[in-house]
Amino acid sequence: MGSHMTFPAETPPLATPETPLLRVEGLGKFYGARIGCADVCFDLFPGEVLGIVGESGSGKSTLLSCLAGFLEADAGRVLYRGRDIRAMAEPERRMLSRTEWAFVHQNPRDGLRMGVSAGGNVGERLMAVGARNYGSIRDTATDWLGRVEIAPERIDDRPRQFSGGMQQRLQIARNLVTGPRLVFMDEPTGGLDVSVQARLLDLLRGLVRDMGLSVIIVTHDLAVARLLADRLMVMKDGHVIEQGLTDQVLDDPQAAYTQLLVSSVLQV
Ligand SMILES: Nc1ncnc2c1ncn2[C@@H]1O[C@H](COP(=O)(O)OP(=O)(O)OP(=O)(O)O)[C@@H](O)[C@H]1O
């Protein structure tokens, strides 16, 4: 029966364990003569966490920005659930980034509205996808603050009254409240104290697992990569030089550069 089922032309094919959620083909971005990233190819499957690692200037942020649609790539294409994101109309792309996609910035200030209360920061995302009932928005916001370990009585406080770790947890709540499928993370634990980082990593790991999220995470911290990522992509000078299962890449690196990276000879 399945083979006779037809979908309207606009309906994207559902991602299954066999079809990637995201397919990246020959992606490249150039800053004049300088390579931002080049020839990047990979598939991301539902529920998978892909770590992008490499030293400063290797192209991690450029790649993430191209994937998330913040930067226009110069070469290649990105297919989301089988559809070229460049072929989508702008309103559709905007809707996608509010609903199915989320982006967690390294600096919570880039992902939060600092002049709006904690509850407002979470509620705003719900309203952006059509929620209108004040009581249920506030209930959901309270619930999400709890999930990221922020006490409910802080709901009316502004983010600037929060510590750095709390701000980052609030940014995560704001991003995950709409139940995205794909989350981009740019050094989400960067700039935090080690003990705060450990707690945040634990929380992230639980949320990723419970929500079955697909994640692309940029980090220069191999310990973060080890804890969160199923697969790793190692970048150098804008190129992917090695990719594979996290344990394989970290325990048995093939490329000489990855061997240096893993043995910490390289300061990343
Ligand atoms: N806006 C820009 N204009 C010109 N060159 C840029 C720009 N952004 C990045 N680059 C260059 O592109 C290359 C990749 O930089 P990118 O910031 O993506 O690396 P990264 O691995 O994210 O580094 P970091 O960890 O320091 O952020 C570098 O050579 C960098 O100098």
mmCIF file of C-alpha atoms and ligand atoms in Angstrom:
data_model
loop_
_atom_site.group_PDB
_atom_site.id
_atom_site.type_symbol
_atom_site.label_atom_id
_atom_site.label_comp_id
_atom_site.label_asym_id
_atom_site.label_seq_id
_atom_site.Cartn_x
_atom_site.Cartn_y
_atom_site.Cartn_z
ATOM 1 C CA MET A 1 0.000 0.000 0.000
ATOM 2 C CA GLY A 2 2.841 2.333 0.937
ATOM 3 C CA SER A 3 4.127 2.369 -2.619
ATOM 4 C CA HIS A 4 0.790 3.756 -3.867
ATOM 5 C CA MET A 5 0.712 6.621 -1.413
ATOM 6 C CA THR A 6 1.200 10.002 -3.013
ATOM 7 C CA PHE A 7 1.963 13.337 -1.417
ATOM 8 C CA PRO A 8 1.117 16.795 -2.702
ATOM 9 C CA ALA A 9 4.125 18.262 -4.522
ATOM 10 C CA GLU A 10 4.836 20.701 -1.650
ATOM 11 C CA THR A 11 4.984 18.041 1.043
ATOM 12 C CA PRO A 12 8.594 17.291 1.913
ATOM 13 C CA PRO A 13 9.509 13.629 2.118
ATOM 14 C CA LEU A 14 9.590 12.552 5.733
ATOM 15 C CA ALA A 15 13.036 11.990 7.133
ATOM 16 C CA THR A 16 13.399 8.389 8.233
ATOM 17 C CA PRO A 17 16.402 6.563 9.600
ATOM 18 C CA GLU A 18 17.261 5.908 5.948
ATOM 19 C CA THR A 19 16.819 9.433 4.637
ATOM 20 C CA PRO A 20 18.843 12.268 6.076
ATOM 21 C CA LEU A 21 17.252 15.203 7.840
ATOM 22 C CA LEU A 22 19.969 17.392 6.423
ATOM 23 C CA ARG A 23 22.128 16.676 3.385
ATOM 24 C CA VAL A 24 25.044 18.960 2.636
ATOM 25 C CA GLU A 25 26.631 18.780 -0.807
ATOM 26 C CA GLY A 26 29.870 20.543 -1.762
ATOM 27 C CA LEU A 27 29.194 23.549 0.432
ATOM 28 C CA GLY A 28 31.634 26.425 0.062
ATOM 29 C CA LYS A 29 31.952 29.997 1.260
ATOM 30 C CA PHE A 30 34.727 32.387 0.262
ATOM 31 C CA TYR A 31 35.741 35.747 1.645
ATOM 32 C CA GLY A 32 37.371 37.202 -1.457
ATOM 33 C CA ALA A 33 40.352 34.963 -2.113
ATOM 34 C CA ARG A 34 40.241 33.492 1.393
ATOM 35 C CA ILE A 35 38.484 30.181 1.985
ATOM 36 C CA GLY A 36 35.847 30.229 4.719
ATOM 37 C CA CYS A 37 34.918 26.612 4.091
ATOM 38 C CA ALA A 38 35.052 24.440 0.976
ATOM 39 C CA ASP A 39 33.789 21.110 -0.372
ATOM 40 C CA VAL A 40 31.860 20.259 2.769
ATOM 41 C CA CYS A 41 29.672 17.166 2.370
ATOM 42 C CA PHE A 42 27.783 15.222 5.024
ATOM 43 C CA ASP A 43 24.424 13.740 5.955
ATOM 44 C CA LEU A 44 22.752 14.264 9.306
ATOM 45 C CA PHE A 45 20.179 11.683 10.294
ATOM 46 C CA PRO A 46 17.251 12.186 12.686
ATOM 47 C CA GLY A 47 18.356 12.078 16.310
ATOM 48 C CA GLU A 48 22.035 12.364 15.457
ATOM 49 C CA VAL A 49 24.480 14.768 17.095
ATOM 50 C CA LEU A 50 27.292 15.922 14.813
ATOM 51 C CA GLY A 51 30.250 17.738 16.336
ATOM 52 C CA ILE A 52 32.366 20.097 14.234
ATOM 53 C CA VAL A 53 35.834 20.521 15.709
ATOM 54 C CA GLY A 54 39.009 22.268 14.632
ATOM 55 C CA GLU A 55 41.339 25.050 15.699
ATOM 56 C CA SER A 56 40.477 28.729 15.516
ATOM 57 C CA GLY A 57 40.058 29.898 11.921
ATOM 58 C CA SER A 58 39.396 26.415 10.546
ATOM 59 C CA GLY A 59 35.963 27.405 9.235
ATOM 60 C CA LYS A 60 33.615 26.014 11.888
ATOM 61 C CA SER A 61 31.593 29.203 12.381
ATOM 62 C CA THR A 62 31.457 29.936 8.659
ATOM 63 C CA LEU A 63 30.074 26.469 8.011
ATOM 64 C CA LEU A 64 27.500 26.686 10.804
ATOM 65 C CA SER A 65 26.356 30.116 9.599
ATOM 66 C CA CYS A 66 25.905 28.805 6.057
ATOM 67 C CA LEU A 67 23.948 25.793 7.314
ATOM 68 C CA ALA A 68 21.680 27.906 9.505
ATOM 69 C CA GLY A 69 21.061 30.378 6.683
ATOM 70 C CA PHE A 70 22.815 33.353 8.315
ATOM 71 C CA LEU A 71 25.355 33.405 5.491
ATOM 72 C CA GLU A 72 24.730 32.731 1.815
ATOM 73 C CA ALA A 73 27.008 29.932 0.574
ATOM 74 C CA ASP A 74 28.913 30.475 -2.690
ATOM 75 C CA ALA A 75 28.949 26.823 -3.710
ATOM 76 C CA GLY A 76 27.011 23.626 -3.120
ATOM 77 C CA ARG A 77 23.625 23.134 -1.535
ATOM 78 C CA VAL A 78 21.872 22.186 1.669
ATOM 79 C CA LEU A 79 18.831 19.937 1.557
ATOM 80 C CA TYR A 80 16.507 19.889 4.548
ATOM 81 C CA ARG A 81 14.173 16.882 4.465
ATOM 82 C CA GLY A 82 14.978 16.574 0.798
ATOM 83 C CA ARG A 83 14.372 20.214 -0.115
ATOM 84 C CA ASP A 84 16.985 22.738 -1.183
ATOM 85 C CA ILE A 85 16.765 25.530 1.389
ATOM 86 C CA ARG A 86 17.802 28.095 -1.197
ATOM 87 C CA ALA A 87 14.781 27.187 -3.293
ATOM 88 C CA MET A 88 12.431 27.977 -0.411
ATOM 89 C CA ALA A 89 10.669 31.326 -0.320
ATOM 90 C CA GLU A 90 11.911 33.690 2.376
ATOM 91 C CA PRO A 91 8.777 33.448 4.590
ATOM 92 C CA GLU A 92 9.040 29.665 4.527
ATOM 93 C CA ARG A 93 12.689 29.805 5.553
ATOM 94 C CA ARG A 94 11.842 32.218 8.351
ATOM 95 C CA MET A 95 9.056 29.935 9.570
ATOM 96 C CA LEU A 96 11.434 26.982 9.460
ATOM 97 C CA SER A 97 13.982 28.779 11.594
ATOM 98 C CA ARG A 98 11.268 29.575 14.160
ATOM 99 C CA THR A 99 9.707 26.149 14.309
ATOM 100 C CA GLU A 100 11.771 23.189 13.133
ATOM 101 C CA TRP A 101 15.191 24.800 13.612
ATOM 102 C CA ALA A 102 16.830 26.449 16.565
ATOM 103 C CA PHE A 103 20.165 28.185 17.092
ATOM 104 C CA VAL A 104 21.987 28.366 20.410
ATOM 105 C CA HIS A 105 24.654 31.078 20.361
ATOM 106 C CA GLN A 106 27.842 31.035 22.403
ATOM 107 C CA ASN A 107 26.914 34.370 23.907
ATOM 108 C CA PRO A 108 23.407 34.234 25.409
ATOM 109 C CA ARG A 109 22.995 37.942 24.627
ATOM 110 C CA ASP A 110 22.921 37.055 20.935
ATOM 111 C CA GLY A 111 20.047 34.628 21.444
ATOM 112 C CA LEU A 112 17.994 36.359 24.131
ATOM 113 C CA ARG A 113 16.072 39.589 24.327
ATOM 114 C CA MET A 114 17.783 41.213 27.265
ATOM 115 C CA GLY A 115 15.024 43.764 27.902
ATOM 116 C CA VAL A 116 12.294 41.105 28.137
ATOM 117 C CA SER A 117 11.547 38.923 31.187
ATOM 118 C CA ALA A 118 12.644 35.284 31.348
ATOM 119 C CA GLY A 119 9.044 34.155 30.866
ATOM 120 C CA GLY A 120 8.645 36.604 27.989
ATOM 121 C CA ASN A 121 11.749 35.250 26.281
ATOM 122 C CA VAL A 122 10.282 31.764 26.277
ATOM 123 C CA GLY A 123 6.687 32.857 25.625
ATOM 124 C CA GLU A 124 7.658 35.014 22.667
ATOM 125 C CA ARG A 125 8.834 31.956 20.752
ATOM 126 C CA LEU A 126 5.515 30.229 21.419
ATOM 127 C CA MET A 127 3.624 33.281 20.187
ATOM 128 C CA ALA A 128 5.773 33.337 17.054
ATOM 129 C CA VAL A 129 4.357 29.944 16.173
ATOM 130 C CA GLY A 130 0.772 30.938 16.871
ATOM 131 C CA ALA A 131 0.156 30.441 20.623
ATOM 132 C CA ARG A 132 -2.311 33.058 21.867
ATOM 133 C CA ASN A 133 -3.618 31.924 25.254
ATOM 134 C CA TYR A 134 -1.770 33.920 27.926
ATOM 135 C CA GLY A 135 -2.389 31.388 30.707
ATOM 136 C CA SER A 136 -1.124 28.412 28.769
ATOM 137 C CA ILE A 137 1.874 30.349 27.397
ATOM 138 C CA ARG A 138 2.836 31.265 30.964
ATOM 139 C CA ASP A 139 2.323 27.676 32.132
ATOM 140 C CA THR A 140 4.516 26.326 29.340
ATOM 141 C CA ALA A 141 7.166 28.966 30.051
ATOM 142 C CA THR A 142 7.150 28.045 33.756
ATOM 143 C CA ASP A 143 7.461 24.389 32.872
ATOM 144 C CA TRP A 144 10.417 25.099 30.567
ATOM 145 C CA LEU A 145 12.174 27.261 33.134
ATOM 146 C CA GLY A 146 11.928 24.244 35.446
ATOM 147 C CA ARG A 147 13.346 21.962 32.780
ATOM 148 C CA VAL A 148 16.418 24.159 32.521
ATOM 149 C CA GLU A 149 16.681 24.452 36.308
ATOM 150 C CA ILE A 150 15.522 28.052 36.687
ATOM 151 C CA ALA A 151 13.220 28.581 39.687
ATOM 152 C CA PRO A 152 9.657 29.577 38.719
ATOM 153 C CA GLU A 153 9.791 32.689 40.921
ATOM 154 C CA ARG A 154 12.432 34.100 38.553
ATOM 155 C CA ILE A 155 9.937 34.150 35.650
ATOM 156 C CA ASP A 156 9.500 37.927 35.696
ATOM 157 C CA ASP A 157 13.219 38.730 36.079
ATOM 158 C CA ARG A 158 15.214 40.071 33.153
ATOM 159 C CA PRO A 159 18.098 37.940 31.810
ATOM 160 C CA ARG A 160 20.655 40.514 32.947
ATOM 161 C CA GLN A 161 19.720 39.632 36.542
ATOM 162 C CA PHE A 162 20.857 36.064 35.805
ATOM 163 C CA SER A 163 24.332 34.523 35.982
ATOM 164 C CA GLY A 164 26.031 33.527 32.709
ATOM 165 C CA GLY A 165 25.076 29.877 33.192
ATOM 166 C CA MET A 166 21.444 30.770 33.875
ATOM 167 C CA GLN A 167 21.337 33.012 30.820
ATOM 168 C CA GLN A 168 22.611 30.153 28.715
ATOM 169 C CA ARG A 169 19.984 27.803 30.172
ATOM 170 C CA LEU A 170 17.309 30.406 29.431
ATOM 171 C CA GLN A 171 18.530 30.672 25.847
ATOM 172 C CA ILE A 172 18.213 26.902 25.571
ATOM 173 C CA ALA A 173 14.637 26.992 26.944
ATOM 174 C CA ARG A 174 13.711 29.742 24.481
ATOM 175 C CA ASN A 175 15.071 27.646 21.638
ATOM 176 C CA LEU A 176 13.630 24.293 22.593
ATOM 177 C CA VAL A 177 10.150 25.340 23.742
ATOM 178 C CA THR A 178 8.733 25.011 20.229
ATOM 179 C CA GLY A 179 10.028 21.453 19.880
ATOM 180 C CA PRO A 180 12.505 21.887 17.019
ATOM 181 C CA ARG A 181 13.920 18.938 15.094
ATOM 182 C CA LEU A 182 17.306 20.446 14.284
ATOM 183 C CA VAL A 183 19.384 22.527 16.666
ATOM 184 C CA PHE A 184 22.546 24.402 15.721
ATOM 185 C CA MET A 185 24.870 25.144 18.620
ATOM 186 C CA ASP A 186 27.891 27.405 18.472
ATOM 187 C CA GLU A 187 30.228 26.739 21.424
ATOM 188 C CA PRO A 188 27.259 26.559 23.826
ATOM 189 C CA THR A 189 29.473 26.042 26.876
ATOM 190 C CA GLY A 190 32.217 28.457 25.842
ATOM 191 C CA GLY A 191 33.013 31.288 28.212
ATOM 192 C CA LEU A 192 31.563 29.553 31.282
ATOM 193 C CA ASP A 193 33.329 28.294 34.402
ATOM 194 C CA VAL A 194 34.278 24.631 34.292
ATOM 195 C CA SER A 195 31.752 23.568 36.963
ATOM 196 C CA VAL A 196 28.992 25.570 35.238
ATOM 197 C CA GLN A 197 29.981 23.974 31.921
ATOM 198 C CA ALA A 198 29.708 20.473 33.364
ATOM 199 C CA ARG A 199 26.196 21.119 34.656
ATOM 200 C CA LEU A 200 25.106 22.671 31.372
ATOM 201 C CA LEU A 201 26.530 19.773 29.381
ATOM 202 C CA ASP A 202 24.632 17.329 31.550
ATOM 203 C CA LEU A 203 21.427 19.262 31.005
ATOM 204 C CA LEU A 204 21.990 19.505 27.251
ATOM 205 C CA ARG A 205 22.711 15.816 26.989
ATOM 206 C CA GLY A 206 19.461 14.970 28.787
ATOM 207 C CA LEU A 207 17.383 17.317 26.630
ATOM 208 C CA VAL A 208 18.935 16.075 23.384
ATOM 209 C CA ARG A 209 18.195 12.486 24.370
ATOM 210 C CA ASP A 210 14.680 13.080 25.743
ATOM 211 C CA MET A 211 13.579 15.195 22.779
ATOM 212 C CA GLY A 212 15.376 13.067 20.178
ATOM 213 C CA LEU A 213 16.977 16.210 18.754
ATOM 214 C CA SER A 214 19.274 16.317 15.769
ATOM 215 C CA VAL A 215 22.134 18.638 16.601
ATOM 216 C CA ILE A 216 25.064 20.232 14.823
ATOM 217 C CA ILE A 217 27.437 21.555 17.447
ATOM 218 C CA VAL A 218 30.568 23.587 16.863
ATOM 219 C CA THR A 219 33.147 23.300 19.609
ATOM 220 C CA HIS A 220 36.858 23.612 20.045
ATOM 221 C CA ASP A 221 36.564 21.541 23.216
ATOM 222 C CA LEU A 222 37.095 17.853 22.541
ATOM 223 C CA ALA A 223 35.663 16.926 25.953
ATOM 224 C CA VAL A 224 32.388 18.590 24.960
ATOM 225 C CA ALA A 225 32.505 16.780 21.629
ATOM 226 C CA ARG A 226 33.141 13.453 23.378
ATOM 227 C CA LEU A 227 30.185 13.926 25.708
ATOM 228 C CA LEU A 228 27.610 15.158 23.237
ATOM 229 C CA ALA A 229 28.480 14.107 19.701
ATOM 230 C CA ASP A 230 27.747 10.771 18.010
ATOM 231 C CA ARG A 231 29.901 11.742 15.043
ATOM 232 C CA LEU A 232 32.695 14.224 14.520
ATOM 233 C CA MET A 233 33.876 16.269 11.602
ATOM 234 C CA VAL A 234 37.392 17.671 11.892
ATOM 235 C CA MET A 235 38.116 20.889 9.980
ATOM 236 C CA LYS A 236 41.372 22.518 8.983
ATOM 237 C CA ASP A 237 41.829 25.541 6.724
ATOM 238 C CA GLY A 238 38.179 25.406 5.690
ATOM 239 C CA HIS A 239 38.263 21.741 4.658
ATOM 240 C CA VAL A 240 36.892 18.639 6.358
ATOM 241 C CA ILE A 241 39.930 16.459 6.867
ATOM 242 C CA GLU A 242 38.381 13.619 8.808
ATOM 243 C CA GLN A 243 34.933 12.454 9.871
ATOM 244 C CA GLY A 244 33.575 9.430 11.665
ATOM 245 C CA LEU A 245 32.114 8.126 14.891
ATOM 246 C CA THR A 246 33.272 10.250 17.823
ATOM 247 C CA ASP A 247 35.029 7.419 19.638
ATOM 248 C CA GLN A 248 36.796 6.321 16.473
ATOM 249 C CA VAL A 249 38.001 9.806 15.607
ATOM 250 C CA LEU A 250 39.183 10.575 19.137
ATOM 251 C CA ASP A 251 40.638 7.163 20.012
ATOM 252 C CA ASP A 252 42.088 6.264 16.651
ATOM 253 C CA PRO A 253 42.541 9.458 14.622
ATOM 254 C CA GLN A 254 43.668 8.858 11.045
ATOM 255 C CA ALA A 255 44.803 12.272 9.854
ATOM 256 C CA ALA A 256 48.081 13.595 11.269
ATOM 257 C CA TYR A 257 46.320 16.855 12.105
ATOM 258 C CA THR A 258 43.635 15.067 14.124
ATOM 259 C CA GLN A 259 46.342 13.140 15.952
ATOM 260 C CA LEU A 260 47.928 16.447 16.956
ATOM 261 C CA LEU A 261 44.554 17.884 17.912
ATOM 262 C CA VAL A 262 43.719 14.884 20.081
ATOM 263 C CA SER A 263 47.102 14.796 21.752
ATOM 264 C CA SER A 264 46.574 18.479 22.598
ATOM 265 C CA VAL A 265 49.795 19.507 20.903
ATOM 266 C CA LEU A 266 47.612 21.988 19.080
ATOM 267 C CA GLN A 267 46.109 24.669 21.241
ATOM 268 C CA VAL A 268 42.593 25.037 19.871
HETATM 269 N N1 LIG B 1 33.694 38.136 7.823
HETATM 270 C C1 LIG B 1 34.837 37.635 7.375
HETATM 271 N N2 LIG B 1 35.572 38.286 6.446
HETATM 272 C C2 LIG B 1 36.735 37.777 5.975
HETATM 273 N N3 LIG B 1 37.246 36.586 6.361
HETATM 274 C C3 LIG B 1 36.571 35.901 7.280
HETATM 275 C C4 LIG B 1 35.337 36.369 7.835
HETATM 276 N N4 LIG B 1 34.888 35.450 8.733
HETATM 277 C C5 LIG B 1 35.804 34.459 8.729
HETATM 278 N N5 LIG B 1 36.811 34.716 7.863
HETATM 279 C C6 LIG B 1 37.947 33.817 7.578
HETATM 280 O O1 LIG B 1 37.453 32.538 7.231
HETATM 281 C C7 LIG B 1 38.253 31.516 7.817
HETATM 282 C C8 LIG B 1 37.382 30.641 8.728
HETATM 283 O O2 LIG B 1 36.951 31.400 9.861
HETATM 284 P P1 LIG B 1 35.859 30.897 10.910
HETATM 285 O O3 LIG B 1 35.533 32.050 11.813
HETATM 286 O O4 LIG B 1 34.754 30.255 10.203
HETATM 287 O O5 LIG B 1 36.681 29.798 11.727
HETATM 288 P P2 LIG B 1 36.376 29.139 13.136
HETATM 289 O O6 LIG B 1 36.907 27.758 13.051
HETATM 290 O O7 LIG B 1 34.949 29.310 13.462
HETATM 291 O O8 LIG B 1 37.265 30.002 14.132
HETATM 292 P P3 LIG B 1 36.904 30.477 15.639
HETATM 293 O O9 LIG B 1 36.856 29.235 16.465
HETATM 294 O O10 LIG B 1 38.069 31.366 15.993
HETATM 295 O O11 LIG B 1 35.608 31.215 15.549
HETATM 296 C C9 LIG B 1 39.382 32.233 8.541
HETATM 297 O O12 LIG B 1 40.485 32.282 7.673
HETATM 298 C C10 LIG B 1 38.844 33.618 8.787
HETATM 299 O O13 LIG B 1 39.887 34.562 8.841
#
